[in-house]
Short mmCIF file of C-alpha atoms and ligand atoms in Angstrom, two decimals:
data_model
loop_
_atom_site.label_atom_id
_atom_site.label_comp_id
_atom_site.label_asym_id
_atom_site.label_seq_id
_atom_site.Cartn_x
_atom_site.Cartn_y
_atom_site.Cartn_z
CA MET A 1 -13.81 -14.87 -21.14
CA THR A 2 -10.19 -13.79 -20.89
CA ILE A 3 -9.26 -10.67 -19.64
CA ARG A 4 -7.17 -8.15 -21.22
CA LEU A 5 -4.99 -6.22 -19.24
CA ALA A 6 -2.31 -3.04 -19.11
CA LEU A 7 0.32 -2.46 -16.96
CA ILE A 8 0.37 1.29 -16.38
CA GLY A 9 4.15 2.17 -14.65
CA CYS A 10 7.15 0.13 -15.43
CA GLY A 11 9.23 1.65 -12.56
CA GLY A 12 10.14 -0.37 -9.67
CA ILE A 13 6.92 -1.78 -7.96
CA SER A 14 5.98 -2.91 -11.78
CA LYS A 15 9.14 -6.02 -11.70
CA ARG A 16 6.88 -7.68 -7.79
CA HIS A 17 3.50 -7.13 -10.46
CA ARG A 18 4.58 -8.66 -13.22
CA GLU A 19 5.76 -12.15 -10.35
CA GLY A 20 2.91 -12.33 -9.94
CA TYR A 21 1.32 -11.86 -13.24
CA ALA A 22 4.00 -14.69 -14.11
CA ALA A 23 2.41 -17.07 -11.16
CA ILE A 24 -1.75 -15.98 -12.04
CA LYS A 25 -0.97 -17.45 -15.41
CA ALA A 26 1.44 -20.03 -14.20
CA ALA A 27 -1.85 -21.34 -12.45
CA GLU A 28 -5.40 -19.88 -14.05
CA PRO A 29 -3.61 -19.65 -17.64
CA GLU A 30 -7.18 -18.60 -19.18
CA LEU A 31 -7.56 -15.88 -16.33
CA PHE A 32 -6.19 -13.00 -18.13
CA GLU A 33 -3.53 -11.90 -20.28
CA LEU A 34 -1.43 -8.68 -20.21
CA VAL A 35 -1.47 -7.38 -23.94
CA ALA A 36 -0.08 -3.67 -23.07
CA VAL A 37 2.12 -2.02 -20.94
CA CYS A 38 2.35 2.21 -21.40
CA ASP A 39 5.44 4.16 -19.50
CA ALA A 40 6.11 7.61 -20.53
CA ASP A 41 10.28 6.08 -20.76
CA ARG A 42 10.15 3.92 -23.65
CA ALA A 43 13.11 2.02 -23.10
CA ARG A 44 10.76 0.74 -18.55
CA ALA A 45 7.82 0.19 -20.61
CA GLU A 46 9.79 -2.18 -23.69
CA GLU A 47 11.73 -3.38 -20.47
CA ALA A 48 8.48 -4.20 -19.51
CA ALA A 49 6.88 -6.03 -22.46
CA ALA A 50 10.17 -7.68 -22.96
CA SER A 51 10.09 -9.76 -20.13
CA ALA A 52 6.38 -11.03 -20.51
CA PRO A 53 6.93 -13.70 -23.38
CA ALA A 54 8.81 -15.90 -20.59
CA TRP A 55 5.56 -16.97 -18.62
CA GLN A 56 3.36 -15.78 -21.95
CA PRO A 57 2.78 -16.95 -25.67
CA ALA A 58 3.22 -12.80 -26.69
CA ALA A 59 4.69 -9.89 -25.65
CA PRO A 60 1.94 -7.05 -25.26
CA ARG A 61 1.86 -3.32 -26.86
CA VAL A 62 4.59 -0.28 -25.66
CA PHE A 63 3.28 3.06 -25.25
CA THR A 64 3.80 6.06 -23.64
CA ASP A 65 0.66 7.40 -23.32
CA ILE A 66 -2.15 6.40 -22.05
CA GLY A 67 -4.62 7.92 -23.72
CA GLU A 68 -3.42 6.12 -26.58
CA MET A 69 -2.92 3.02 -25.47
CA LEU A 70 -7.23 3.28 -24.54
CA GLU A 71 -7.17 4.24 -27.80
CA GLY A 72 -5.33 1.56 -30.32
CA GLU A 73 -5.76 -0.97 -28.12
CA ARG A 74 -9.11 -3.24 -26.84
CA ILE A 75 -7.96 -3.45 -22.72
CA ASP A 76 -11.00 -5.14 -19.91
CA ALA A 77 -8.38 -4.00 -17.01
CA ALA A 78 -5.82 -1.87 -15.85
CA ASP A 79 -2.77 -1.68 -13.50
CA ILE A 80 -1.11 1.15 -11.97
CA CYS A 81 1.76 1.48 -11.03
CA THR A 82 2.94 5.35 -11.17
CA PRO A 83 4.02 7.83 -9.64
CA HIS A 84 0.57 8.99 -6.51
CA PHE A 85 -0.06 12.04 -8.14
CA LEU A 86 -1.14 10.33 -11.35
CA HIS A 87 -2.95 7.59 -9.96
CA HIS A 88 -6.12 9.67 -9.95
CA VAL A 89 -5.52 11.15 -13.43
CA ALA A 90 -4.58 7.62 -15.04
CA GLY A 91 -7.96 5.94 -13.25
CA VAL A 92 -10.06 8.56 -13.82
CA GLN A 93 -9.07 7.92 -17.07
CA CYS A 94 -9.21 5.03 -17.14
CA LEU A 95 -12.60 4.21 -15.73
CA ASN A 96 -13.77 6.67 -18.32
CA ALA A 97 -13.28 4.74 -20.68
CA GLY A 98 -15.04 1.84 -19.18
CA VAL A 99 -11.97 -0.82 -18.03
CA HIS A 100 -11.68 -1.79 -14.91
CA VAL A 101 -9.45 -0.84 -13.00
CA GLN A 102 -7.26 -1.37 -9.08
CA VAL A 103 -3.88 1.72 -7.94
CA GLU A 104 -1.52 1.04 -5.88
CA LYS A 105 -1.43 1.62 -2.35
CA PRO A 106 -1.86 4.77 -1.19
CA ILE A 107 -5.47 5.33 -3.82
CA GLY A 108 -5.39 9.40 -4.29
CA VAL A 109 -2.52 11.67 -3.95
CA THR A 110 -4.89 13.10 -1.18
CA VAL A 111 -9.14 12.51 -0.48
CA ARG A 112 -10.17 14.59 -3.49
CA ALA A 113 -7.77 12.72 -5.73
CA THR A 114 -9.01 9.28 -4.11
CA ARG A 115 -13.30 10.80 -4.61
CA GLN A 116 -12.49 11.62 -7.90
CA LEU A 117 -11.62 7.58 -8.17
CA ILE A 118 -13.94 6.25 -6.27
CA ASP A 119 -17.09 8.77 -8.15
CA ALA A 120 -15.34 7.46 -11.64
CA ALA A 121 -15.99 3.93 -11.19
CA ARG A 122 -19.35 4.34 -9.36
CA ARG A 123 -20.52 6.32 -12.59
CA ASN A 124 -18.40 3.90 -14.62
CA GLY A 125 -19.86 1.27 -13.45
CA LYS A 126 -16.50 -0.77 -12.81
CA ILE A 127 -14.34 -2.15 -9.82
CA LEU A 128 -11.52 -0.08 -8.55
CA ALA A 129 -9.46 -1.94 -6.55
CA THR A 130 -6.76 -0.90 -4.38
CA ALA A 131 -3.73 -3.22 -4.56
CA GLU A 132 -2.51 -3.62 -1.01
CA ASN A 133 -0.23 -6.73 -1.12
CA ILE A 134 0.85 -6.82 2.91
CA ARG A 135 -2.21 -8.18 4.89
CA ARG A 136 -3.08 -10.17 2.24
CA MET A 137 1.00 -12.57 3.58
CA PRO A 138 0.44 -15.22 6.00
CA GLY A 139 1.97 -13.03 8.46
CA PRO A 140 -1.16 -10.86 8.73
CA ARG A 141 -4.02 -13.49 7.63
CA THR A 142 -2.43 -15.52 10.58
CA ALA A 143 -2.69 -13.00 13.18
CA HIS A 144 -6.10 -12.02 12.30
CA TRP A 145 -6.71 -15.45 12.71
CA LEU A 146 -5.44 -15.79 16.28
CA PHE A 147 -7.06 -12.07 17.30
CA HIS A 148 -10.77 -12.65 15.79
CA GLU A 149 -10.91 -15.90 14.67
CA ARG A 150 -9.06 -17.87 17.66
CA GLY A 151 -9.37 -15.85 20.38
CA LEU A 152 -5.59 -16.69 21.34
CA LEU A 153 -4.81 -13.28 21.57
CA GLY A 154 -7.83 -11.56 23.69
CA GLU A 155 -9.85 -8.39 22.26
CA PRO A 156 -6.94 -6.80 20.89
CA VAL A 157 -6.17 -3.40 23.14
CA ALA A 158 -2.56 -2.11 22.13
CA LEU A 159 0.24 -1.50 19.91
CA TYR A 160 3.52 0.03 19.37
CA ALA A 161 5.36 -0.43 16.04
CA GLN A 162 8.62 2.40 17.22
CA ARG A 163 11.87 2.37 14.84
CA VAL A 164 14.74 4.67 14.47
CA GLN A 165 16.67 3.56 11.60
CA THR A 166 20.03 5.20 10.51
CA GLN A 167 21.89 3.46 8.37
CA GLY A 168 21.62 0.89 5.02
CA MET A 169 18.74 3.47 4.01
CA GLY A 170 17.98 3.26 0.39
CA GLY A 171 15.13 4.73 -1.74
CA PRO A 172 14.61 8.24 -1.25
CA PHE A 173 16.57 8.40 2.36
CA ALA A 174 19.50 7.52 0.35
CA GLY A 175 22.65 9.10 1.45
CA ALA A 176 20.33 10.99 4.95
CA THR A 177 22.07 10.54 7.81
CA THR A 178 25.87 10.85 5.59
CA GLY A 179 24.85 13.97 4.65
CA GLN A 180 25.19 12.04 0.40
CA GLU A 181 23.19 13.64 -1.99
CA ALA A 182 20.68 11.29 -3.20
CA PRO A 183 19.65 11.91 -7.29
CA TRP A 184 16.58 13.04 -6.89
CA VAL A 185 13.04 11.21 -6.99
CA TRP A 186 9.31 12.25 -7.26
CA ARG A 187 8.70 10.83 -3.52
CA HIS A 188 11.31 14.24 -2.87
CA ASP A 189 8.14 16.23 -3.16
CA ARG A 190 5.85 16.17 -1.00
CA THR A 191 2.44 17.82 -4.16
CA LEU A 192 4.18 14.77 -5.93
CA SER A 193 4.20 12.37 -3.38
CA GLY A 194 1.10 13.50 -0.90
CA GLY A 195 3.78 12.35 1.93
CA GLY A 196 6.37 10.54 3.19
CA PRO A 197 7.33 7.38 5.25
CA VAL A 198 3.70 8.28 6.76
CA MET A 199 1.62 7.41 3.73
CA ASP A 200 4.07 5.97 1.60
CA SER A 201 4.96 2.69 3.46
CA GLY A 202 2.91 3.63 6.24
CA ALA A 203 0.06 3.75 3.52
CA HIS A 204 0.95 -0.67 4.87
CA PHE A 205 0.69 0.08 8.15
CA CYS A 206 -3.07 1.75 8.58
CA ASP A 207 -4.79 -0.94 5.60
CA THR A 208 -2.61 -3.73 7.90
CA ILE A 209 -3.83 -1.39 11.89
CA ARG A 210 -7.79 -1.66 10.94
CA TYR A 211 -7.55 -5.33 9.64
CA LEU A 212 -6.36 -6.00 13.09
CA TYR A 213 -7.77 -3.75 14.58
CA GLY A 214 -10.98 -2.17 13.02
CA ASP A 215 -11.17 1.51 12.56
CA ALA A 216 -9.07 3.78 13.77
CA GLU A 217 -11.82 6.72 15.31
CA SER A 218 -8.62 10.53 16.44
CA CYS A 219 -5.05 10.39 15.28
CA TYR A 220 -2.59 13.14 17.26
CA GLY A 221 0.53 13.07 15.33
CA ARG A 222 3.57 15.30 14.93
CA VAL A 223 5.34 15.30 10.96
CA LEU A 224 8.85 16.24 11.24
CA GLN A 225 11.87 16.52 8.36
CA LEU A 226 14.62 16.59 11.73
CA LEU A 227 17.54 16.56 8.14
CA ASP A 228 17.58 19.31 5.50
CA ARG A 229 18.90 18.11 2.21
CA ARG A 230 18.89 18.20 -1.07
CA ALA A 231 18.47 16.01 -4.45
CA ARG A 232 20.12 16.46 -7.58
CA ARG A 233 17.84 16.88 -10.31
CA GLY A 234 20.01 17.24 -13.57
CA ASP A 235 21.96 20.55 -13.11
CA GLU A 236 20.28 21.79 -10.02
CA LEU A 237 19.90 20.99 -6.84
CA VAL A 238 16.40 20.96 -5.18
CA PRO A 239 15.19 20.78 -1.58
CA VAL A 240 13.34 17.89 -0.30
CA THR A 241 9.48 18.41 1.49
CA MET A 242 9.41 14.44 2.40
CA GLU A 243 9.26 14.11 6.66
CA ASP A 244 11.51 11.81 7.98
CA THR A 245 10.13 12.02 11.01
CA PHE A 246 6.88 11.17 13.65
CA MET A 247 5.31 9.65 16.00
CA ALA A 248 1.89 9.01 16.33
CA THR A 249 -1.27 7.88 18.83
CA ILE A 250 -4.27 6.55 17.15
CA ASN A 251 -7.39 5.87 19.14
CA PHE A 252 -9.11 3.27 17.47
CA ALA A 253 -13.27 3.30 17.68
CA GLY A 254 -13.02 -0.39 19.62
CA GLY A 255 -11.32 0.81 22.65
CA ALA A 256 -7.31 0.02 21.41
CA VAL A 257 -4.26 2.60 21.59
CA GLY A 258 -1.56 3.34 18.85
CA SER A 259 1.71 4.44 19.01
CA TRP A 260 3.45 4.31 16.07
CA SER A 261 6.84 6.53 15.69
CA VAL A 262 9.65 6.07 13.06
CA SER A 263 12.41 8.42 12.35
CA ARG A 264 15.20 8.29 9.35
CA GLY A 265 16.68 11.91 10.14
CA LEU A 266 18.55 10.73 13.97
CA PRO A 267 22.29 10.46 14.36
CA GLY A 268 23.65 7.05 14.92
CA HIS A 269 21.60 4.51 17.33
CA SER A 270 18.55 3.15 15.45
CA PHE A 271 16.21 0.53 17.25
CA ALA A 272 12.49 -1.26 16.72
CA ALA A 273 9.93 -2.39 19.73
CA VAL A 274 6.71 -3.24 17.84
CA ALA A 275 4.43 -5.51 19.12
CA TYR A 276 0.86 -6.07 18.58
CA TYR A 277 -1.17 -6.80 21.75
CA GLY A 278 -4.06 -8.41 22.88
CA ARG A 279 -5.59 -9.13 26.42
CA GLU A 280 -4.23 -12.47 26.13
CA GLY A 281 -0.68 -12.19 24.41
CA ALA A 282 1.21 -10.12 21.83
CA ILE A 283 2.64 -11.02 18.12
CA VAL A 284 6.23 -9.31 18.86
CA GLU A 285 7.23 -8.57 14.84
CA PRO A 286 11.81 -8.59 15.13
CA ASN A 287 11.50 -4.72 13.57
CA ASP A 288 9.25 -3.64 11.50
CA ALA A 289 7.19 -1.05 11.50
CA PHE A 290 5.90 -0.71 8.03
CA HIS A 291 4.73 -4.00 7.10
CA GLY A 292 4.31 -6.43 9.79
CA PRO A 293 3.64 -8.84 11.85
CA ARG A 294 6.05 -10.57 9.26
CA ILE A 295 6.05 -14.19 9.27
CA ASN A 296 9.46 -14.52 11.74
CA SER A 297 7.47 -12.91 14.68
CA GLN A 298 7.35 -14.03 17.62
CA VAL A 299 3.18 -14.16 19.35
CA VAL A 300 4.18 -15.10 23.69
CA LEU A 301 1.05 -14.46 25.57
CA ARG A 302 0.26 -13.94 29.03
CA ASP A 303 2.36 -17.06 31.15
CA GLY A 304 5.59 -16.23 29.42
CA THR A 305 5.38 -19.26 26.09
CA SER A 306 6.21 -18.56 23.29
CA ARG A 307 5.96 -19.66 19.94
CA PRO A 308 6.86 -19.02 16.35
CA LEU A 309 4.31 -17.34 14.60
CA ALA A 310 5.08 -18.85 11.56
CA GLU A 311 3.83 -22.74 13.47
CA TYR A 312 0.43 -20.48 13.87
CA TYR A 313 0.00 -20.21 10.45
CA ARG A 314 0.96 -24.07 9.95
CA GLU A 315 -2.59 -24.60 12.39
CA TYR A 316 -4.53 -21.72 10.59
CA LEU A 317 -4.11 -23.68 7.45
CA GLU A 318 -5.37 -26.89 8.95
CA ALA A 319 -8.30 -24.96 9.96
CA LEU A 320 -9.57 -23.07 6.62
CA GLY A 321 -9.84 -26.83 5.20
CA GLU A 322 -9.41 -26.78 0.62
CA ASN A 323 -11.52 -23.91 0.56
CA GLY A 324 -11.03 -21.37 2.56
CA ARG A 325 -7.29 -22.44 1.60
CA GLN A 326 -8.06 -21.74 -1.89
CA ARG A 327 -10.30 -18.71 -0.75
CA MET A 328 -6.77 -17.09 1.58
CA PHE A 329 -3.96 -18.62 -0.78
CA PRO A 330 -5.40 -19.81 -3.75
CA HIS A 331 -2.66 -21.42 -5.82
CA GLY A 332 -1.14 -22.07 -3.07
CA ILE A 333 -0.10 -18.48 -3.50
CA GLU A 334 1.23 -16.72 -0.42
CA ASP A 335 3.20 -13.59 -2.44
CA GLY A 336 0.80 -10.29 -1.86
CA PHE A 337 1.54 -8.99 -4.77
CA ALA A 338 -0.88 -12.11 -7.20
CA LEU A 339 -2.45 -12.70 -4.26
CA GLU A 340 -3.67 -8.93 -4.95
CA THR A 341 -4.10 -9.09 -8.42
CA TYR A 342 -5.39 -11.92 -8.98
CA ASP A 343 -8.30 -10.97 -6.05
CA PHE A 344 -8.91 -7.69 -8.73
CA LEU A 345 -8.82 -9.74 -11.54
CA THR A 346 -11.36 -13.03 -10.45
CA ALA A 347 -13.64 -9.69 -8.50
CA ILE A 348 -13.83 -8.55 -12.18
CA ARG A 349 -15.06 -12.32 -13.15
CA ASP A 350 -17.06 -13.46 -10.62
CA GLY A 351 -18.61 -9.98 -10.63
CA ARG A 352 -18.69 -8.85 -7.12
CA PRO A 353 -15.96 -6.50 -4.99
CA PRO A 354 -12.61 -6.55 -4.18
CA GLU A 355 -11.29 -7.18 -0.91
CA ILE A 356 -10.11 -4.30 -0.50
CA ASP A 357 -11.57 -1.41 -2.80
CA GLY A 358 -11.11 2.45 -3.06
CA GLU A 359 -13.23 3.46 -0.14
CA GLU A 360 -11.48 0.25 2.50
CA GLY A 361 -8.62 2.44 -0.11
CA LEU A 362 -9.34 5.60 1.36
CA ARG A 363 -10.38 4.57 5.00
CA ALA A 364 -6.03 3.32 5.42
CA LYS A 365 -4.87 6.72 3.66
CA ALA A 366 -7.69 8.66 6.19
CA ILE A 367 -5.25 6.64 9.20
CA ALA A 368 -1.72 8.80 7.47
CA LEU A 369 -3.66 11.98 6.46
CA ALA A 370 -4.63 12.86 10.37
CA ILE A 371 -1.34 12.25 10.67
CA TYR A 372 0.06 15.14 9.30
CA GLU A 373 -3.70 17.06 9.39
CA SER A 374 -2.81 16.85 12.95
CA SER A 375 1.16 17.94 13.10
CA THR A 376 -0.71 21.11 10.27
CA THR A 377 -2.89 22.61 13.18
CA GLY A 378 -1.83 21.14 16.77
CA GLN A 379 -4.97 19.03 16.77
CA VAL A 380 -6.34 15.80 17.62
CA VAL A 381 -7.78 14.85 14.94
CA ARG A 382 -11.33 12.82 13.81
CA VAL A 383 -10.37 10.29 10.82
CA GLU A 384 -14.18 10.60 10.17
CA ASP A 385 -13.25 14.59 9.91
CA VAL A 386 -10.16 13.64 6.90
CA VAL A 387 -12.25 11.46 4.69
CA ALA A 388 -15.79 13.67 4.80
CA GLY A 389 -13.44 16.37 3.93
CA ARG A 390 -13.37 18.79 6.63
CA ALA A 391 -10.06 17.51 7.73
CA CYS A 392 -8.20 19.11 4.84
CA GLU A 393 -5.56 22.13 5.67
CA TYR A 394 -2.35 19.70 5.27
CA GLN A 395 -4.03 18.80 1.63
CA ARG A 396 -4.57 21.85 0.54
CA PRO A 397 -1.55 22.73 -1.80
CA ILE A 398 -1.15 19.83 -2.90
CA ASP A 399 -4.76 20.02 -4.17
CA GLU A 400 -4.44 23.20 -5.60
CA ARG A 401 -1.37 21.85 -7.95
CA TRP A 402 -3.35 19.38 -8.84
CA GLY A 403 -6.90 21.30 -8.85
CA LEU A 404 -8.39 18.89 -7.71
N1 NAD B 501 2.98 -3.01 -2.35
C1 NAD B 501 4.56 -1.61 -2.31
O1 NAD B 501 4.83 -2.91 -1.04
C2 NAD B 501 4.80 -0.91 -2.98
C3 NAD B 501 5.66 -0.83 -3.43
C4 NAD B 501 6.86 0.40 -4.13
C5 NAD B 501 6.48 0.89 -4.44
N2 NAD B 501 4.99 1.25 -4.00
C6 NAD B 501 3.72 2.05 -4.66
O2 NAD B 501 3.97 1.78 -6.46
C7 NAD B 501 3.45 2.80 -7.20
C8 NAD B 501 5.35 3.23 -7.77
O3 NAD B 501 5.94 2.97 -7.19
P1 NAD B 501 7.40 3.17 -7.87
O4 NAD B 501 8.34 2.36 -6.88
O5 NAD B 501 7.86 1.86 -8.64
O6 NAD B 501 7.92 4.17 -8.83
P2 NAD B 501 8.74 4.57 -9.59
O7 NAD B 501 9.13 6.27 -9.87
O8 NAD B 501 10.10 2.85 -9.90
O9 NAD B 501 8.24 4.11 -10.99
C9 NAD B 501 7.12 5.10 -10.93
C10 NAD B 501 7.14 4.65 -12.88
O10 NAD B 501 5.95 5.17 -13.57
C11 NAD B 501 5.45 5.72 -14.79
N3 NAD B 501 4.95 7.13 -15.51
C12 NAD B 501 5.27 8.48 -14.87
N4 NAD B 501 4.82 9.44 -15.14
C13 NAD B 501 2.90 8.21 -16.35
C14 NAD B 501 2.44 9.18 -17.06
N5 NAD B 501 1.79 10.16 -17.59
N6 NAD B 501 1.79 7.15 -17.89
C15 NAD B 501 2.52 6.15 -17.50
N7 NAD B 501 4.07 5.60 -16.83
C16 NAD B 501 4.33 7.85 -15.98
C17 NAD B 501 7.71 6.65 -14.78
O11 NAD B 501 8.38 6.56 -15.70
C18 NAD B 501 7.92 5.26 -14.07
O12 NAD B 501 8.16 4.27 -14.05
C19 NAD B 501 3.34 4.17 -5.77
O13 NAD B 501 2.18 4.12 -6.33
C20 NAD B 501 4.05 3.30 -4.07
O14 NAD B 501 2.98 3.44 -3.49
C21 NAD B 501 4.29 -0.16 -3.42
#
């Protein structure tokens, strides 16, 4: 069966998803076909459709409304790349129409939104996958192997991820520290995004640290907006309500502890210190406090000896054997976007759960939310209380805005 796929949301990240589709198509042409693209902005949908014939025979149909797309085209699976506040709206609509769904991180805009997605998938007997590309890449996969299979680093005990960035910031942080006006985007409004870096890029980090250190038990956090910013939306200057700074302590159920802090709101001096420690050594990441450990990290052992993570990656590939390599890096694909969609599509084909389903996505997101909830109440927050919907002060205005 060739899976009939739709792409919903054809903005920034959809380009990386489409490159992923091209890589999968080259390896397994019969697995899927992109039959529809949908974006509220027709020009974006048209651009996405026009790019498809470079890697599949026909262009997909173009839609600007999800309901019309579901009525007008036969679709088996949808890949949702919309702003966060629409993840549950688009996802539930698709699931209720009998369509399997992959949703970009950080799954729902709040826990309640995420529960709607999980419930709709269960009710309709369809797959719900969280699109999470980072843990599937060579760096995190090798780190997981070093910690949990090869045993080189010993038991995971601590992590430090600190970064202050004062220059070279783009996207919603463009002009942040120079006082320049940024063009307004949905990320500037907390009720549309659900939060800034803690749960936007932070969703990746929360997933990776769960992957490496296990479930988090509790968090204490301070989330701050040090910069008083306005962004331009048409003729208006709109206040930015996205944090630029946070500091958090994360306590893992297995006993490890993490210190995670990032600022894009401080002046002048930038620095970074990111290291993932086990009892016998550490993976030292050059500077990324969100998307690591990258393959250009260094592994440093108790005796001070040091080797690039990339060398251990080669050992890992050998240890995997042919079947293992096909499982972790099918057809030699190393790109996380291609790998997440391949996992989603083959989960549908083979009738198995995806690696990161709705619950797994929620548990990663709950770490980020525990940090916001802690900052809101000034208390240490148990991650389980976030998952269960008991810790929800921070999320309340967002839930109210979307009638959740
Ligand atoms: N995996 C990663 O590394 C990564 C990186 C960036 C973004 N993301 C995630 O991807 C998602 C999208 O982010 P982005 O940066 O591409 O945002 P974006 O603003 O560039 O794109 C969102 C698109 O959704 C469209 N849209 C809005 N309302 C719609 C509707 N009702 N129906 C259909 N389309 C609609 C917009 O017109 C826009 O083209 C977010 O969940 C974000 O967190 C993931």
